[in-house]
PDB file of C-alpha atoms in Angstrom:
ATOM      1  CA  MET A  10     -42.864  70.937 -60.912  1.00  0.00           C
ATOM      2  CA  PRO A  11     -44.988  67.767 -61.174  1.00  0.00           C
ATOM      3  CA  ALA A  12     -47.889  67.251 -58.723  1.00  0.00           C
ATOM      4  CA  ARG A  13     -47.144  64.949 -55.806  1.00  0.00           C
ATOM      5  CA  ARG A  14     -49.444  62.019 -55.172  1.00  0.00           C
ATOM      6  CA  LEU A  15     -50.536  60.988 -51.720  1.00  0.00           C
ATOM      7  CA  PRO A  16     -49.547  57.445 -50.735  1.00  0.00           C
ATOM      8  CA  SER A  17     -52.380  54.889 -50.678  1.00  0.00           C
ATOM      9  CA  TRP A  18     -52.174  54.466 -46.882  1.00  0.00           C
ATOM     10  CA  ALA A  19     -53.046  58.155 -46.482  1.00  0.00           C
ATOM     11  CA  TRP A  20     -56.176  57.741 -48.615  1.00  0.00           C
ATOM     12  CA  VAL A  21     -57.242  54.616 -46.737  1.00  0.00           C
ATOM     13  CA  THR A  22     -56.662  56.293 -43.368  1.00  0.00           C
ATOM     14  CA  GLY A  23     -58.653  59.362 -44.408  1.00  0.00           C
ATOM     15  CA  LEU A  24     -61.559  57.329 -45.772  1.00  0.00           C
ATOM     16  CA  THR A  25     -61.629  55.099 -42.676  1.00  0.00           C
ATOM     17  CA  ALA A  26     -61.657  58.096 -40.333  1.00  0.00           C
ATOM     18  CA  GLY A  27     -64.464  59.684 -42.356  1.00  0.00           C
ATOM     19  CA  ALA A  28     -66.504  56.468 -42.261  1.00  0.00           C
ATOM     20  CA  ILE A  29     -66.092  56.216 -38.480  1.00  0.00           C
ATOM     21  CA  VAL A  30     -67.329  59.795 -38.051  1.00  0.00           C
ATOM     22  CA  VAL A  31     -70.365  59.126 -40.278  1.00  0.00           C
ATOM     23  CA  VAL A  32     -71.246  55.884 -38.446  1.00  0.00           C
ATOM     24  CA  GLY A  33     -70.894  57.659 -35.093  1.00  0.00           C
ATOM     25  CA  ALA A  34     -73.165  60.488 -36.218  1.00  0.00           C
ATOM     26  CA  LEU A  35     -75.762  58.035 -37.541  1.00  0.00           C
ATOM     27  CA  THR A  36     -75.637  56.065 -34.271  1.00  0.00           C
ATOM     28  CA  VAL A  37     -76.323  59.193 -32.222  1.00  0.00           C
ATOM     29  CA  GLN A  38     -79.127  60.185 -34.589  1.00  0.00           C
ATOM     30  CA  ALA A  39     -80.698  56.710 -34.489  1.00  0.00           C
ATOM     31  CA  ASP A  40     -80.505  56.594 -30.691  1.00  0.00           C
ATOM     32  CA  LYS A  41     -82.540  59.802 -30.510  1.00  0.00           C
ATOM     33  CA  GLY A  42     -85.184  58.495 -32.906  1.00  0.00           C
ATOM     34  CA  PRO A  43     -88.146  56.219 -32.226  1.00  0.00           C
ATOM     35  CA  HIS A  44     -87.483  52.665 -31.075  1.00  0.00           C
ATOM     36  CA  PRO A  45     -89.468  49.717 -32.426  1.00  0.00           C
ATOM     37  CA  THR A  46     -92.352  48.612 -30.275  1.00  0.00           C
ATOM     38  CA  ALA A  47     -94.014  45.267 -29.949  1.00  0.00           C
ATOM     39  CA  THR A  48     -97.775  45.077 -30.087  1.00  0.00           C
ATOM     40  CA  ALA A  49     -99.836  42.747 -27.984  1.00  0.00           C
ATOM     41  CA  ALA A  50    -101.874  40.183 -29.806  1.00  0.00           C
ATOM     42  CA  LYS A  51    -105.557  40.529 -29.008  1.00  0.00           C
ATOM     43  CA  PRO A  52    -107.249  37.298 -27.994  1.00  0.00           C
ATOM     44  CA  SER A  53    -109.998  36.182 -30.309  1.00  0.00           C
ATOM     45  CA  ALA A  54    -113.361  35.034 -29.048  1.00  0.00           C
ATOM     46  CA  PRO A  55    -113.724  31.240 -28.979  1.00  0.00           C
ATOM     47  CA  ALA A  56    -116.077  29.656 -31.491  1.00  0.00           C
ATOM     48  CA  SER A  57    -119.354  28.496 -30.023  1.00  0.00           C
ATOM     49  CA  ALA A  58    -121.927  26.026 -31.274  1.00  0.00           C
ATOM     50  CA  ASP A  59    -124.638  28.101 -29.589  1.00  0.00           C
ATOM     51  CA  ALA A  60    -125.564  31.020 -31.856  1.00  0.00           C
ATOM     52  CA  LYS A  61    -127.646  32.800 -29.182  1.00  0.00           C
ATOM     53  CA  PRO A  62    -126.008  35.802 -27.547  1.00  0.00           C
ATOM     54  CA  SER A  63    -125.211  35.350 -23.884  1.00  0.00           C
ATOM     55  CA  ALA A  64    -127.014  37.430 -21.281  1.00  0.00           C
ATOM     56  CA  SER A  65    -123.782  38.801 -19.859  1.00  0.00           C
ATOM     57  CA  PRO A  66    -120.639  39.430 -21.818  1.00  0.00           C
ATOM     58  CA  SER A  67    -117.659  37.333 -20.823  1.00  0.00           C
ATOM     59  CA  PRO A  68    -114.944  39.361 -19.123  1.00  0.00           C
ATOM     60  CA  THR A  69    -111.891  40.261 -21.177  1.00  0.00           C
ATOM     61  CA  PRO A  70    -108.893  38.423 -19.756  1.00  0.00           C
ATOM     62  CA  LYS A  71    -106.474  40.823 -18.057  1.00  0.00           C
ATOM     63  CA  ALA A  72    -102.857  40.642 -19.060  1.00  0.00           C
ATOM     64  CA  ALA A  73    -100.465  39.903 -16.239  1.00  0.00           C
ATOM     65  CA  PRO A  74     -99.186  43.219 -14.869  1.00  0.00           C
ATOM     66  CA  VAL A  75     -95.512  44.122 -15.140  1.00  0.00           C
ATOM     67  CA  PRO A  76     -93.859  43.080 -11.841  1.00  0.00           C
ATOM     68  CA  ASP A  77     -93.065  45.755  -9.267  1.00  0.00           C
ATOM     69  CA  ALA A  78     -89.392  46.678  -8.940  1.00  0.00           C
ATOM     70  CA  SER A  79     -88.708  45.752 -12.560  1.00  0.00           C
ATOM     71  CA  GLY A  80     -87.167  49.107 -13.394  1.00  0.00           C
ATOM     72  CA  THR A  81     -88.432  51.898 -15.594  1.00  0.00           C
ATOM     73  CA  GLY A  82     -88.227  52.830 -19.247  1.00  0.00           C
ATOM     74  CA  ARG A  83     -87.923  50.628 -22.309  1.00  0.00           C
ATOM     75  CA  ARG A  84     -86.928  47.117 -21.226  1.00  0.00           C
ATOM     76  CA  ILE A  85     -87.462  43.382 -21.345  1.00  0.00           C
ATOM     77  CA  VAL A  86     -88.696  41.977 -18.021  1.00  0.00           C
ATOM     78  CA  TYR A  87     -88.283  38.266 -17.233  1.00  0.00           C
ATOM     79  CA  SER A  88     -89.962  36.788 -14.141  1.00  0.00           C
ATOM     80  CA  LEU A  89     -88.335  33.613 -12.840  1.00  0.00           C
ATOM     81  CA  GLY A  90     -91.353  32.735 -10.670  1.00  0.00           C
ATOM     82  CA  GLN A  91     -93.978  33.303 -13.356  1.00  0.00           C
ATOM     83  CA  ASP A  92     -91.934  32.007 -16.347  1.00  0.00           C
ATOM     84  CA  ARG A  93     -93.153  35.118 -18.181  1.00  0.00           C
ATOM     85  CA  VAL A  94     -91.647  37.925 -20.270  1.00  0.00           C
ATOM     86  CA  TRP A  95     -92.937  41.479 -20.761  1.00  0.00           C
ATOM     87  CA  LEU A  96     -91.860  43.871 -23.519  1.00  0.00           C
ATOM     88  CA  VAL A  97     -92.147  47.295 -21.904  1.00  0.00           C
ATOM     89  CA  ASP A  98     -91.924  50.547 -23.872  1.00  0.00           C
ATOM     90  CA  ALA A  99     -90.398  53.843 -22.738  1.00  0.00           C
ATOM     91  CA  ASP A 100     -93.759  54.927 -21.274  1.00  0.00           C
ATOM     92  CA  ASP A 101     -93.617  51.910 -18.883  1.00  0.00           C
ATOM     93  CA  ALA A 102     -96.582  50.221 -20.573  1.00  0.00           C
ATOM     94  CA  ALA A 103     -96.347  46.510 -21.363  1.00  0.00           C
ATOM     95  CA  ARG A 104     -96.835  46.128 -25.108  1.00  0.00           C
ATOM     96  CA  ARG A 105     -96.696  42.337 -25.069  1.00  0.00           C
ATOM     97  CA  THR A 106     -96.418  39.593 -22.471  1.00  0.00           C
ATOM     98  CA  PHE A 107     -96.098  35.837 -22.884  1.00  0.00           C
ATOM     99  CA  THR A 108     -95.091  32.695 -21.015  1.00  0.00           C
ATOM    100  CA  VAL A 109     -91.753  31.012 -21.627  1.00  0.00           C
ATOM    101  CA  TRP A 110     -90.137  27.628 -21.011  1.00  0.00           C
ATOM    102  CA  PRO A 111     -86.913  28.125 -19.058  1.00  0.00           C
ATOM    103  CA  GLY A 112     -83.813  25.966 -19.372  1.00  0.00           C
ATOM    104  CA  THR A 113     -82.191  24.256 -16.410  1.00  0.00           C
ATOM    105  CA  VAL A 114     -79.918  27.199 -15.486  1.00  0.00           C
ATOM    106  CA  ASP A 115     -81.673  30.418 -14.425  1.00  0.00           C
ATOM    107  CA  PRO A 116     -80.018  33.826 -14.502  1.00  0.00           C
ATOM    108  CA  ALA A 117     -79.657  35.614 -11.181  1.00  0.00           C
ATOM    109  CA  ALA A 118     -82.211  38.342 -10.498  1.00  0.00           C
ATOM    110  CA  GLY A 119     -80.813  41.697 -11.581  1.00  0.00           C
ATOM    111  CA  SER A 120     -80.241  44.111 -14.448  1.00  0.00           C
ATOM    112  CA  TYR A 121     -78.589  43.120 -17.719  1.00  0.00           C
ATOM    113  CA  THR A 122     -78.366  44.332 -21.310  1.00  0.00           C
ATOM    114  CA  VAL A 123     -78.721  42.444 -24.556  1.00  0.00           C
ATOM    115  CA  SER A 124     -75.108  41.699 -25.420  1.00  0.00           C
ATOM    116  CA  LEU A 125     -75.356  39.567 -28.571  1.00  0.00           C
ATOM    117  CA  ARG A 126     -77.974  38.532 -31.110  1.00  0.00           C
ATOM    118  CA  LYS A 127     -77.796  35.543 -33.468  1.00  0.00           C
ATOM    119  CA  ASP A 128     -80.264  34.786 -36.234  1.00  0.00           C
ATOM    120  CA  ALA A 129     -80.129  31.003 -35.860  1.00  0.00           C
ATOM    121  CA  THR A 130     -78.021  28.129 -34.548  1.00  0.00           C
ATOM    122  CA  THR A 131     -78.362  24.735 -32.905  1.00  0.00           C
ATOM    123  CA  GLY A 132     -79.100  24.937 -29.177  1.00  0.00           C
ATOM    124  CA  SER A 133     -77.080  23.034 -26.583  1.00  0.00           C
ATOM    125  CA  ASP A 134     -79.998  20.575 -26.490  1.00  0.00           C
ATOM    126  CA  GLY A 135     -79.644  19.816 -30.227  1.00  0.00           C
ATOM    127  CA  VAL A 136     -82.779  21.769 -31.240  1.00  0.00           C
ATOM    128  CA  GLU A 137     -82.570  24.207 -34.177  1.00  0.00           C
ATOM    129  CA  ILE A 138     -83.310  27.653 -32.713  1.00  0.00           C
ATOM    130  CA  GLU A 139     -83.690  31.212 -34.014  1.00  0.00           C
ATOM    131  CA  HIS A 140     -84.046  34.778 -32.710  1.00  0.00           C
ATOM    132  CA  ILE A 141     -81.345  34.201 -30.078  1.00  0.00           C
ATOM    133  CA  ILE A 142     -80.861  37.143 -27.700  1.00  0.00           C
ATOM    134  CA  TYR A 143     -78.010  36.692 -25.197  1.00  0.00           C
ATOM    135  CA  PHE A 144     -78.020  38.731 -21.997  1.00  0.00           C
ATOM    136  CA  SER A 145     -76.233  36.783 -19.224  1.00  0.00           C
ATOM    137  CA  ALA A 146     -74.027  33.838 -18.294  1.00  0.00           C
ATOM    138  CA  LYS A 147     -74.029  31.741 -15.136  1.00  0.00           C
ATOM    139  CA  SER A 148     -71.570  29.014 -14.156  1.00  0.00           C
ATOM    140  CA  GLY A 149     -70.224  28.867 -17.715  1.00  0.00           C
ATOM    141  CA  VAL A 150     -73.694  28.588 -19.293  1.00  0.00           C
ATOM    142  CA  ASN A 151     -74.892  31.360 -21.635  1.00  0.00           C
ATOM    143  CA  ILE A 152     -78.402  32.613 -20.889  1.00  0.00           C
ATOM    144  CA  ALA A 153     -80.472  33.665 -23.903  1.00  0.00           C
ATOM    145  CA  PHE A 154     -84.030  34.022 -25.150  1.00  0.00           C
ATOM    146  CA  SER A 155     -84.864  32.012 -28.282  1.00  0.00           C
ATOM    147  CA  ASN A 156     -87.533  30.002 -30.031  1.00  0.00           C
ATOM    148  CA  ALA A 157     -87.345  26.630 -31.753  1.00  0.00           C
ATOM    149  CA  VAL A 158     -87.429  26.948 -35.543  1.00  0.00           C
ATOM    150  CA  ASP A 159     -90.200  24.327 -35.693  1.00  0.00           C
ATOM    151  CA  GLY A 160     -92.144  26.072 -32.896  1.00  0.00           C
ATOM    152  CA  SER A 161     -91.795  23.157 -30.468  1.00  0.00           C
ATOM    153  CA  SER A 162     -91.056  23.446 -26.773  1.00  0.00           C
ATOM    154  CA  PRO A 163     -89.265  20.230 -25.833  1.00  0.00           C
ATOM    155  CA  PRO A 164     -88.339  19.919 -22.174  1.00  0.00           C
ATOM    156  CA  PRO A 165     -84.600  20.040 -21.479  1.00  0.00           C
ATOM    157  CA  VAL A 166     -82.885  16.650 -21.480  1.00  0.00           C
ATOM    158  CA  SER A 167     -82.473  15.416 -17.914  1.00  0.00           C
ATOM    159  CA  GLY A 168     -79.033  16.250 -16.548  1.00  0.00           C
ATOM    160  CA  THR A 169     -78.277  18.788 -19.308  1.00  0.00           C
ATOM    161  CA  ARG A 170     -77.312  22.326 -18.292  1.00  0.00           C
ATOM    162  CA  THR A 171     -79.116  24.717 -20.633  1.00  0.00           C
ATOM    163  CA  GLY A 172     -79.612  28.466 -20.418  1.00  0.00           C
ATOM    164  CA  GLY A 173     -82.099  28.748 -23.265  1.00  0.00           C
ATOM    165  CA  ILE A 174     -85.342  30.497 -22.355  1.00  0.00           C
ATOM    166  CA  ARG A 175     -87.691  29.267 -25.079  1.00  0.00           C
ATOM    167  CA  MET A 176     -90.926  30.817 -26.241  1.00  0.00           C
ATOM    168  CA  PRO A 177     -93.557  30.324 -28.966  1.00  0.00           C
ATOM    169  CA  LYS A 178     -92.413  31.277 -32.463  1.00  0.00           C
ATOM    170  CA  ALA A 179     -94.572  34.444 -32.763  1.00  0.00           C
ATOM    171  CA  ASP A 180     -93.346  35.687 -29.380  1.00  0.00           C
ATOM    172  CA  GLY A 181     -89.751  34.972 -30.401  1.00  0.00           C
ATOM    173  CA  ALA A 182     -90.214  37.142 -33.494  1.00  0.00           C
ATOM    174  CA  ALA A 183     -91.722  39.958 -31.390  1.00  0.00           C
ATOM    175  CA  LEU A 184     -88.878  39.782 -28.864  1.00  0.00           C
ATOM    176  CA  TRP A 185     -86.334  39.793 -31.724  1.00  0.00           C
ATOM    177  CA  ALA A 186     -87.892  42.975 -33.155  1.00  0.00           C
ATOM    178  CA  PHE A 187     -87.963  44.618 -29.704  1.00  0.00           C
ATOM    179  CA  GLY A 188     -84.629  43.529 -28.184  1.00  0.00           C
ATOM    180  CA  ALA A 189     -81.821  45.254 -30.052  1.00  0.00           C
ATOM    181  CA  THR A 190     -78.270  45.010 -28.733  1.00  0.00           C
ATOM    182  CA  GLY A 191     -78.024  47.215 -25.641  1.00  0.00           C
ATOM    183  CA  THR A 192     -81.696  46.841 -24.674  1.00  0.00           C
ATOM    184  CA  ASN A 193     -82.159  46.611 -20.896  1.00  0.00           C
ATOM    185  CA  VAL A 194     -83.203  43.227 -19.486  1.00  0.00           C
ATOM    186  CA  ARG A 195     -84.518  43.048 -15.930  1.00  0.00           C
ATOM    187  CA  VAL A 196     -84.746  39.620 -14.271  1.00  0.00           C
ATOM    188  CA  VAL A 197     -87.041  39.485 -11.240  1.00  0.00           C
ATOM    189  CA  GLU A 198     -88.022  36.727  -8.842  1.00  0.00           C
TER     190      GLU A 198
END
């Protein structure tokens, strides 16, 4: 009796099911592993024409503290009142903080998650942007963190509804490395 061959659909179904199981197992394993952290840039001392040491050392500037009621655990915190973002690790320590330039449409205060990431596109204001991290929508306007490819921070065009929260290029790269899909975002007043 000759050997019977399985139809091609059976092979494809079996391979697809196996791939789904492997991807699921890897996702669980990756979720239990370490998450990337952002490191705070240390300010450098300003150059001085006077070579003599000062009698008293200048105080180290304190980073703005993470706002109260911004949640716990690994998260991105965005303060509407301070126009500032914090990248907070699982130990509730701010690893980086920086100021941002908000668009004309602010998200409502509350808890969100990173829902979509795009490498680059053209913003609704016509500026080429990168490191786009979407987390909310309000009145039909998508709200996302991003930075201009050329590093600029043009003000929004008067009368234009934009939800882009722009930041300096280096901060955009740090946020991109920190804010994977599913990362918690907490918007506070």
